Short mmCIF file of N, CA, C and O in Angstrom, two decimals:
data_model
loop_
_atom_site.label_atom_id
_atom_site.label_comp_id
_atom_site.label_asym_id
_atom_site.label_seq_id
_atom_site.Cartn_x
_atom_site.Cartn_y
_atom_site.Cartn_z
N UNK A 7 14.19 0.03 16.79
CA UNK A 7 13.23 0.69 15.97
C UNK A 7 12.21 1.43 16.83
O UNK A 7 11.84 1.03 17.94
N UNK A 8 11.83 2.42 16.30
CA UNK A 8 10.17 2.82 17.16
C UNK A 8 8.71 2.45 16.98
O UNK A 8 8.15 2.12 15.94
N UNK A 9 8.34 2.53 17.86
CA UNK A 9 6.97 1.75 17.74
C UNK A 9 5.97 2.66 18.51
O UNK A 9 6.19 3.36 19.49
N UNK A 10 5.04 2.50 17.96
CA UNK A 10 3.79 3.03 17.78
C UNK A 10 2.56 2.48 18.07
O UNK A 10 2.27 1.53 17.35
N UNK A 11 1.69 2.82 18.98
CA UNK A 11 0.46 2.47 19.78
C UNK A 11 -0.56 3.63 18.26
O UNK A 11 -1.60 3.21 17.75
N UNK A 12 -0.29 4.19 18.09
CA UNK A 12 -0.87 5.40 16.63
C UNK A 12 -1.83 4.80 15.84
O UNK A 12 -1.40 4.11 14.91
N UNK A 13 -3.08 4.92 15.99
CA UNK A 13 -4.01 4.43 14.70
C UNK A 13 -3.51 5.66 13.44
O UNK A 13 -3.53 6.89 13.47
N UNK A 14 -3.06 4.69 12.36
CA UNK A 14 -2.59 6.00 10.97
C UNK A 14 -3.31 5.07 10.02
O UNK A 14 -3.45 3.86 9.87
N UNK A 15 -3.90 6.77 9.15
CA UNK A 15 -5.27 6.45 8.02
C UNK A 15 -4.06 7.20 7.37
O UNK A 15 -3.37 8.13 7.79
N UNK A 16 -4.04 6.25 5.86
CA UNK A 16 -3.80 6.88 5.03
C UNK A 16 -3.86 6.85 3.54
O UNK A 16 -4.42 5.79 3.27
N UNK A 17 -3.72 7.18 2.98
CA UNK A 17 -4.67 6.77 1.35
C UNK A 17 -5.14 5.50 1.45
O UNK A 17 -6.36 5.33 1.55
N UNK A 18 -3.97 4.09 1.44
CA UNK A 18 -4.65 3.14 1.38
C UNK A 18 -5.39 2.37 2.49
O UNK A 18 -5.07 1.19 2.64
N UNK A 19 -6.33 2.88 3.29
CA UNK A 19 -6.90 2.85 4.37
C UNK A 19 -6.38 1.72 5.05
O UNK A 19 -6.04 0.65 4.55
N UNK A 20 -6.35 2.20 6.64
CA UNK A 20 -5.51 0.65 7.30
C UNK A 20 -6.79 0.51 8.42
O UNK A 20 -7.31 1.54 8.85
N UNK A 21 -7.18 -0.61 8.79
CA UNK A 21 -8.19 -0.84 9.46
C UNK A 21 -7.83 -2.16 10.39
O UNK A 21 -7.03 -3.03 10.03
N UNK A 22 -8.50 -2.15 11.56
CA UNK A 22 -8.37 -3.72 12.34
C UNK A 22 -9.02 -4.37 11.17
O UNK A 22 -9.32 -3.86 10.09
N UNK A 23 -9.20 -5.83 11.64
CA UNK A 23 -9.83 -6.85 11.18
C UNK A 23 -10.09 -7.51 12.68
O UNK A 23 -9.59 -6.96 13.66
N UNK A 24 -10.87 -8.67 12.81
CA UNK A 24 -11.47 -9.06 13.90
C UNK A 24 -10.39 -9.50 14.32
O UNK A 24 -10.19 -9.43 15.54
N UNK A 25 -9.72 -9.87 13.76
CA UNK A 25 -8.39 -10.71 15.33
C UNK A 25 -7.35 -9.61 15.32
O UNK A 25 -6.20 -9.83 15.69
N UNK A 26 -7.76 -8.42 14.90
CA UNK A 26 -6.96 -7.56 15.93
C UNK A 26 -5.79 -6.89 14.29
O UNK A 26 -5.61 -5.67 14.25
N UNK A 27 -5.16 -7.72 13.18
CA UNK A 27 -4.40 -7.64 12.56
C UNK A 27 -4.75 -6.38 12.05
O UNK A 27 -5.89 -5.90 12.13
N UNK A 28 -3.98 -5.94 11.62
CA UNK A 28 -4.15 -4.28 10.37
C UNK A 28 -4.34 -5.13 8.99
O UNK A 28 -3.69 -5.98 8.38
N UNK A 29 -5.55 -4.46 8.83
CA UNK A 29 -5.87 -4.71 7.18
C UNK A 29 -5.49 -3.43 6.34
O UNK A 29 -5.03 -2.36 6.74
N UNK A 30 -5.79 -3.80 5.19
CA UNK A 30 -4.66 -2.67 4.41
C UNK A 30 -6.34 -2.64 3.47
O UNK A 30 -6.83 -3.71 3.11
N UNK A 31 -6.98 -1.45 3.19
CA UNK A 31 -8.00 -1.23 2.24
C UNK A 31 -7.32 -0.56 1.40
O UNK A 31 -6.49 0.23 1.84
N UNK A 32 -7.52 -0.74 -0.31
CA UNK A 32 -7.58 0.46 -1.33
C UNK A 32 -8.24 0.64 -2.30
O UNK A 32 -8.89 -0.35 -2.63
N UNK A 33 -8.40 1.93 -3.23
CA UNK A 33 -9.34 1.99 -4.26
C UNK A 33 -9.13 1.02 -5.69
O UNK A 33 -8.25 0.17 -5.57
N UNK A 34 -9.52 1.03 -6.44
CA UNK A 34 -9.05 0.27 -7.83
C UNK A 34 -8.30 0.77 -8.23
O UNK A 34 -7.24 0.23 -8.55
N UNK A 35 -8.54 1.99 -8.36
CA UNK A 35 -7.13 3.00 -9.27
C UNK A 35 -5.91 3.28 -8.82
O UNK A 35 -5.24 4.10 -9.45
N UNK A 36 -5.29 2.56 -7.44
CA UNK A 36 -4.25 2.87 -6.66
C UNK A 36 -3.25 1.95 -7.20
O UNK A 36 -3.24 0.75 -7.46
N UNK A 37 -2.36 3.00 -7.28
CA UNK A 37 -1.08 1.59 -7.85
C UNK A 37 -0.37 1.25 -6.34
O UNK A 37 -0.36 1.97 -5.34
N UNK A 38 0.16 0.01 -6.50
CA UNK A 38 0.41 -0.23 -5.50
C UNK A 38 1.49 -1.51 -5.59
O UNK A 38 1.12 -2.69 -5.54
N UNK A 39 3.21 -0.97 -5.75
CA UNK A 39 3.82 -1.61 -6.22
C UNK A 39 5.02 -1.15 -5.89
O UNK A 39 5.03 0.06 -6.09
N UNK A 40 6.19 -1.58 -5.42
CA UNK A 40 7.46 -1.37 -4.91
C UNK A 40 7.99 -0.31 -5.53
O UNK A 40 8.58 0.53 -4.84
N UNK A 41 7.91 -0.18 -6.61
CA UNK A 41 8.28 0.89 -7.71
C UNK A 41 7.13 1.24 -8.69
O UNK A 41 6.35 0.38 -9.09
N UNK A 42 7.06 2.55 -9.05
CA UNK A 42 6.61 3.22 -10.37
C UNK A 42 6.59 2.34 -11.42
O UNK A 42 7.40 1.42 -11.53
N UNK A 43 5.56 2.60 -12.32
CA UNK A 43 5.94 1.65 -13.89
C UNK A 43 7.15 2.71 -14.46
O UNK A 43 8.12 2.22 -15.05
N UNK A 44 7.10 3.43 -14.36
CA UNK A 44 8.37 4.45 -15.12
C UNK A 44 9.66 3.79 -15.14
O UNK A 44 10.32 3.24 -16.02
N UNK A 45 9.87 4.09 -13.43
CA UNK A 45 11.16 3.53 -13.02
C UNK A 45 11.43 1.95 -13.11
O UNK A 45 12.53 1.45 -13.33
N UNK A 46 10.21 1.24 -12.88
CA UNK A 46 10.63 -0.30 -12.79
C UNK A 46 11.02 -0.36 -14.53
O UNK A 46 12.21 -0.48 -14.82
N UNK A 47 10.03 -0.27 -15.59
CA UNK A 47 10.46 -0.75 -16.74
C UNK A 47 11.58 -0.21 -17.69
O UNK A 47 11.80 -0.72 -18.79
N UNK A 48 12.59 1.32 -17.01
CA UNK A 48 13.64 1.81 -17.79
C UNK A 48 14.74 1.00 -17.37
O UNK A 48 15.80 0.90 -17.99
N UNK A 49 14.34 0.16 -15.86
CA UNK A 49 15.19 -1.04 -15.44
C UNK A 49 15.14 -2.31 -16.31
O UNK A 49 15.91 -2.73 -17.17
N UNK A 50 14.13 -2.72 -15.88
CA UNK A 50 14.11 -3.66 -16.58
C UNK A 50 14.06 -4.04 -17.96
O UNK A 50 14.22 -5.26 -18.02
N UNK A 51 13.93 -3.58 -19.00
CA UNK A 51 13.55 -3.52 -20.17
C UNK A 51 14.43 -2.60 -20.92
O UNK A 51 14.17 -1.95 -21.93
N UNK A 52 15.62 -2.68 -20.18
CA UNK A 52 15.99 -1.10 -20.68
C UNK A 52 16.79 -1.54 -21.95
O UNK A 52 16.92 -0.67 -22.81
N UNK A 53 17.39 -2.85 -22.20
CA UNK A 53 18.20 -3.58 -23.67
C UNK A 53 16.56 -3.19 -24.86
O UNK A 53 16.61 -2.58 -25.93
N UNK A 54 15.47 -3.72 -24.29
CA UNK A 54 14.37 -4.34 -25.11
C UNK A 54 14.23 -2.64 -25.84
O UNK A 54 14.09 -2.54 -27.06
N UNK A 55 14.28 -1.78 -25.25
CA UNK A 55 13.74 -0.27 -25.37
C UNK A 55 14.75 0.69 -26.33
O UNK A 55 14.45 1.67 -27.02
N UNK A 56 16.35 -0.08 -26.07
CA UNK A 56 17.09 0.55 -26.41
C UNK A 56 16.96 0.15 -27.89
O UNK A 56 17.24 0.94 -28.79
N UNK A 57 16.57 -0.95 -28.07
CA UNK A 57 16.83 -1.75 -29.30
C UNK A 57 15.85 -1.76 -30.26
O UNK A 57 16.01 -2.21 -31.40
N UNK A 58 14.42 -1.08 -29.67
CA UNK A 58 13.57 -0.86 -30.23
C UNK A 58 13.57 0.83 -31.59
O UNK A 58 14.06 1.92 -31.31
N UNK A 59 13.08 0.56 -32.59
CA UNK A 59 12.90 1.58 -33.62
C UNK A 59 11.98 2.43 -33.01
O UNK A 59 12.24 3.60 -33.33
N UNK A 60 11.07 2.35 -32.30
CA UNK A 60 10.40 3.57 -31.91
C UNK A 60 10.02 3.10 -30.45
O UNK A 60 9.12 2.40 -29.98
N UNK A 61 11.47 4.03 -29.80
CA UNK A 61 11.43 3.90 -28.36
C UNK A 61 10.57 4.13 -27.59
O UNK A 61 9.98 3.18 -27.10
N UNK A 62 10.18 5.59 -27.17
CA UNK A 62 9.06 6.24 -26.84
C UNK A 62 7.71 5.13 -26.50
O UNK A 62 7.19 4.73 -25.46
N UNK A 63 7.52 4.95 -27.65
CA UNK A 63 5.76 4.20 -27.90
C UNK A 63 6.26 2.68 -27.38
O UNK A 63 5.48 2.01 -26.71
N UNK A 64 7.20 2.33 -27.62
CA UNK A 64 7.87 0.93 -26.31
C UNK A 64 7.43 0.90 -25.45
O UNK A 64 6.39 0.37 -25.06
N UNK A 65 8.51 1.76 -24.80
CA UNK A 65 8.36 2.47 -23.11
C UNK A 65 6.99 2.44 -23.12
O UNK A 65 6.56 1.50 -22.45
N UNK A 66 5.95 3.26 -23.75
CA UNK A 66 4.78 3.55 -22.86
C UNK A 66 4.04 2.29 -22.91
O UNK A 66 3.45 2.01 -21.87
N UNK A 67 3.85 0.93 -24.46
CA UNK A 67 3.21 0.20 -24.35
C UNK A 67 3.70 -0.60 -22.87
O UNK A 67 2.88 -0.66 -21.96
N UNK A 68 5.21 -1.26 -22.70
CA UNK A 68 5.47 -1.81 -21.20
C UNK A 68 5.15 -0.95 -19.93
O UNK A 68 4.98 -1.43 -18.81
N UNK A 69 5.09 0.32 -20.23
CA UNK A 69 4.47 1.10 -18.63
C UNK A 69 3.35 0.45 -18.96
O UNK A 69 3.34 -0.67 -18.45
N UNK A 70 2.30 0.71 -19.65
CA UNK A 70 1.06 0.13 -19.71
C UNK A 70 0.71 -1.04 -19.07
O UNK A 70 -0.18 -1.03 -18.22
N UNK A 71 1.65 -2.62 -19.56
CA UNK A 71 1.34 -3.70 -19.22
C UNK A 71 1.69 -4.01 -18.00
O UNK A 71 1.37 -5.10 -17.53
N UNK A 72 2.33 -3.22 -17.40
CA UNK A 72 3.16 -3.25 -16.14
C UNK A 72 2.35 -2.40 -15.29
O UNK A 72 2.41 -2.26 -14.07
N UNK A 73 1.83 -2.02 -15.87
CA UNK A 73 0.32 -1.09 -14.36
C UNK A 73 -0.44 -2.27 -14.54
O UNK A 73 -0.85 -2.53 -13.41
N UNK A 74 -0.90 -3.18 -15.38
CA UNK A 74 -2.03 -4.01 -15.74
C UNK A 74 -1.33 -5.43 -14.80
O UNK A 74 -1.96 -6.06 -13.95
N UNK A 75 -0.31 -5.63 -15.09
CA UNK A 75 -0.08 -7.16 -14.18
C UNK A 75 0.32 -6.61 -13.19
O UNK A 75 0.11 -7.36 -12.23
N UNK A 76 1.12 -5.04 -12.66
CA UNK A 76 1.74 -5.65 -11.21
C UNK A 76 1.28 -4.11 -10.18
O UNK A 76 1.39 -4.24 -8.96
N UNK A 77 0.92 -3.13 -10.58
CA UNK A 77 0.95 -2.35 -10.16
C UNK A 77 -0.67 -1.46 -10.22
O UNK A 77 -1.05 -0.38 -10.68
N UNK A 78 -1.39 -2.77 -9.38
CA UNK A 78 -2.71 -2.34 -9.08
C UNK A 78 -3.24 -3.01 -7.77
O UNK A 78 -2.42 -3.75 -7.22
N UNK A 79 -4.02 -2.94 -7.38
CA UNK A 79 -4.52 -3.29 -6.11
C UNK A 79 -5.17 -4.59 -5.71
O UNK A 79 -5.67 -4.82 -4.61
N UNK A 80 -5.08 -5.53 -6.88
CA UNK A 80 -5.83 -6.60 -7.30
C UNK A 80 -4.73 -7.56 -7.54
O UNK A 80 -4.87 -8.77 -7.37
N UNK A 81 -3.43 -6.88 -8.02
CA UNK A 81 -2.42 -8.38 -8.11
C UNK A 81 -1.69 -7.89 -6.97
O UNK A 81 -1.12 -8.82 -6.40
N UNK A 82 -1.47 -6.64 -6.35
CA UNK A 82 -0.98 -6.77 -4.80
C UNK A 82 -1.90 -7.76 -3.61
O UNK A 82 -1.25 -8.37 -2.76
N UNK A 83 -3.16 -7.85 -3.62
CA UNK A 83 -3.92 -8.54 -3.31
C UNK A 83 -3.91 -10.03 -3.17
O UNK A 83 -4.27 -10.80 -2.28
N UNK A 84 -3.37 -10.18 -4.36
CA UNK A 84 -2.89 -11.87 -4.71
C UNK A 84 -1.94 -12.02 -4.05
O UNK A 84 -1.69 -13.22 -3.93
N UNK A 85 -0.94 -11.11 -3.29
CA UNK A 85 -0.06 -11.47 -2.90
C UNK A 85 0.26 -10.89 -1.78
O UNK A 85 1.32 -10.42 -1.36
N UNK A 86 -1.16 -11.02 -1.18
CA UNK A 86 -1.49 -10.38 0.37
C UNK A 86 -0.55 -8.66 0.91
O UNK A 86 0.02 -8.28 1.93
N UNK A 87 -0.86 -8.03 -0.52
CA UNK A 87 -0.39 -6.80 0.60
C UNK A 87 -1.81 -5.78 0.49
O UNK A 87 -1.83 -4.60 0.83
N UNK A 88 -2.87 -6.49 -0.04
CA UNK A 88 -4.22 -5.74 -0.13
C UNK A 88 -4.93 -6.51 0.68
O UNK A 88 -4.77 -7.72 0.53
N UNK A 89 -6.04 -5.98 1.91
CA UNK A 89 -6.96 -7.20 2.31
C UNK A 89 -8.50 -6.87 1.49
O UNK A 89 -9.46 -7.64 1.47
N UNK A 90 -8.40 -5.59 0.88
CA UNK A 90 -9.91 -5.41 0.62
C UNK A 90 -9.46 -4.26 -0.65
O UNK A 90 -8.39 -3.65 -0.59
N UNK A 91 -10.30 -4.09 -1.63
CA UNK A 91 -10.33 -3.54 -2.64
C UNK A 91 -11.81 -2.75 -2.43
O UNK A 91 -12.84 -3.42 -2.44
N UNK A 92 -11.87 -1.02 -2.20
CA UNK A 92 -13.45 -0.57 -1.77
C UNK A 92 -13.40 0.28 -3.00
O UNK A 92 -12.37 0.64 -3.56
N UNK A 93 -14.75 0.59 -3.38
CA UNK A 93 -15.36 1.14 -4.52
C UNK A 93 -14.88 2.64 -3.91
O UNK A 93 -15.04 2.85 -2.71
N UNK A 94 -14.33 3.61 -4.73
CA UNK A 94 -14.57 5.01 -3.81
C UNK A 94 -15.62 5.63 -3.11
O UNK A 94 -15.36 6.22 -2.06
N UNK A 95 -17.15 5.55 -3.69
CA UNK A 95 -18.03 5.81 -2.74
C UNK A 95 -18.50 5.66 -1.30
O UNK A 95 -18.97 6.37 -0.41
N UNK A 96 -17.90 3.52 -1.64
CA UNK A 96 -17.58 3.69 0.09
C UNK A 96 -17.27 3.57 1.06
O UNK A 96 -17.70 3.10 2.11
N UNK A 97 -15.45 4.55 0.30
CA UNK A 97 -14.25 4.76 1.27
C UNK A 97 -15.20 5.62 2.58
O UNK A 97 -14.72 5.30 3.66
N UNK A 98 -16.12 6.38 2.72
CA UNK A 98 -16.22 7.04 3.97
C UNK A 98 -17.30 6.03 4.81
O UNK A 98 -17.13 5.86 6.01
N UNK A 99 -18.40 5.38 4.12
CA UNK A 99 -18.90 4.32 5.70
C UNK A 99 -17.73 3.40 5.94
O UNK A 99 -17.82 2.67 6.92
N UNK A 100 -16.60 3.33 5.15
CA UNK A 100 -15.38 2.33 5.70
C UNK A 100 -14.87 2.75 6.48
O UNK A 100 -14.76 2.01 7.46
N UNK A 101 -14.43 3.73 6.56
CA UNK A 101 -13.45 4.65 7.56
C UNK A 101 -14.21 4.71 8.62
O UNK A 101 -13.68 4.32 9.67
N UNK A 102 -15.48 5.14 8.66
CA UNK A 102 -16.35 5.88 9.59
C UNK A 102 -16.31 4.35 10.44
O UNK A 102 -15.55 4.52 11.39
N UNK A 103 -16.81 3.03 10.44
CA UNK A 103 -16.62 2.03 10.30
C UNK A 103 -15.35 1.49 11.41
O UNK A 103 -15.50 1.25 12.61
N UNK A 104 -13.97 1.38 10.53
CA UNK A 104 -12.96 1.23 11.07
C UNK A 104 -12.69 2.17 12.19
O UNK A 104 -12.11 1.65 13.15
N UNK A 105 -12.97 3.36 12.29
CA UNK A 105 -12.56 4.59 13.69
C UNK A 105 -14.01 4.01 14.37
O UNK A 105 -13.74 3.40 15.40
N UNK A 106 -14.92 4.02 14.19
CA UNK A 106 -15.49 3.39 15.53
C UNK A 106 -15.42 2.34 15.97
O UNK A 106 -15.93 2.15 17.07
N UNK A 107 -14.58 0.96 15.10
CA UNK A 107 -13.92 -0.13 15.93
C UNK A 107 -13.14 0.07 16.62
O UNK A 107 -13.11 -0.64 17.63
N UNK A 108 -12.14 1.12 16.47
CA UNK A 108 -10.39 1.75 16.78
C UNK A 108 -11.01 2.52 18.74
O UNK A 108 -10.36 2.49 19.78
N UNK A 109 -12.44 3.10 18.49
CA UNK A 109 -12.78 3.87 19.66
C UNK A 109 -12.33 3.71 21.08
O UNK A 109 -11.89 4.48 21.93
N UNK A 110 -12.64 2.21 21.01
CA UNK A 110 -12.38 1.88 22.50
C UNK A 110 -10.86 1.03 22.49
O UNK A 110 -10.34 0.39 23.41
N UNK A 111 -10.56 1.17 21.70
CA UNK A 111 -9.28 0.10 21.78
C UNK A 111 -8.05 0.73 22.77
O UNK A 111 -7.45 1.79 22.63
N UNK A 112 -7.90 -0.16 23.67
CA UNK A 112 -6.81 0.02 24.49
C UNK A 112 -5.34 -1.32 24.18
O UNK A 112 -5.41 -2.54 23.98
N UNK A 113 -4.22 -0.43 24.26
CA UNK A 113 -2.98 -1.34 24.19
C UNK A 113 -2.53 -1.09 25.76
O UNK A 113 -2.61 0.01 26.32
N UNK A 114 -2.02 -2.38 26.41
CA UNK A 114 -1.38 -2.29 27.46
C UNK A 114 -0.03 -2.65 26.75
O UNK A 114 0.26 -3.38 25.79
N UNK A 115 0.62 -1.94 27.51
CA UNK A 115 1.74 -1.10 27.43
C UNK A 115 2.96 -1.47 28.83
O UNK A 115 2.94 -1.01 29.97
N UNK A 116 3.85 -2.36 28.26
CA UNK A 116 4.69 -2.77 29.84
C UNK A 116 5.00 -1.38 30.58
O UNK A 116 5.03 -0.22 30.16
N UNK A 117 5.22 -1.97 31.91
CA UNK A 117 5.75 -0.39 32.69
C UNK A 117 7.31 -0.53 32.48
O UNK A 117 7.98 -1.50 32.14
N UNK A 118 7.64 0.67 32.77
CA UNK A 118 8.71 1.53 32.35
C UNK A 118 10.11 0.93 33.36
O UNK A 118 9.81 0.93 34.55
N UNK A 119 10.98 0.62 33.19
CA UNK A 119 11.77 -0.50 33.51
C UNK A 119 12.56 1.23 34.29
O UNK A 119 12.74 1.36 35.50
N UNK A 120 12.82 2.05 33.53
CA UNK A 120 13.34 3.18 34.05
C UNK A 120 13.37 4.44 33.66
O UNK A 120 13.69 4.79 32.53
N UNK A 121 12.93 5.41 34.84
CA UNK A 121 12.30 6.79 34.45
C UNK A 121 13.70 7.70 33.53
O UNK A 121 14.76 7.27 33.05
N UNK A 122 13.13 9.00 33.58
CA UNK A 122 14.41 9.63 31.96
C UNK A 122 15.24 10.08 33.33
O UNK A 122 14.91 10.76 34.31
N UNK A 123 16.26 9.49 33.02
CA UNK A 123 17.58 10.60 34.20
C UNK A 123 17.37 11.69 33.51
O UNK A 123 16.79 12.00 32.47
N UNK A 124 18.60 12.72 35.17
CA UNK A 124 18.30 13.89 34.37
C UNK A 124 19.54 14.27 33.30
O UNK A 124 20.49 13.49 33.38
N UNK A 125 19.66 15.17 32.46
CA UNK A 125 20.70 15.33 31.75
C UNK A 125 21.38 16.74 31.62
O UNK A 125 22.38 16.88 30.93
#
């Protein structure tokens, strides 16, 4: 695989934490879930939907309940893939914050077992 010395910001802000680990920050409104409610519930639910008299308004009530239990930042949280939940206002002293912890950070890096032949 490749690997990466790379501090990467990206929507859901990634930040040290004091022992060094990547914390994962995001807003409230971020879904944050292996799959879409779209796609997860035409899977799952898809007998319950078919069988229903008024499909449509189905579908959207289970997209609904399915952003509410699994696909928010608060039950990813419960299940450690959130370390912090920030208000949007203040995503920027967070950031500002996390890049001046990131400033001085050095990775040592083994030496190079062997330089690039030529080709």
């Amino acid at each position: 695989g490749v690997w990466s010395a790379a501090t990467r910001i990206s929507s859901l802000e990634k930040k040290p934490d004091r022992n060094g680990k990547p914390a994962m920050a995001s807003t409230p409104t971020a879904e944050v879930a292996v799959m879409g409610p779209e796609g997860a519930v035409n899977i799952i639910y898809r007998r319950d939907i078919a069988h229903s008299p008024t499909p449509e308004a189905r579908r959207e009530k289970l997209m609904d309940d399915y952003r509410a239990r699994f696909a928010n930042p608060y039950s990813a949280g419960e299940r450690g893939y959130v370390d912090d939940v920030i208000i949007p206002h203040e995503t920027r002293p967070k950031l500002i914050a996390a890049l001046e912890a990131l400033q001085t950070k050095r990775v040592e890096r083994p030496k190079r077992k062997h330089g690039n032949i030529p080709l």
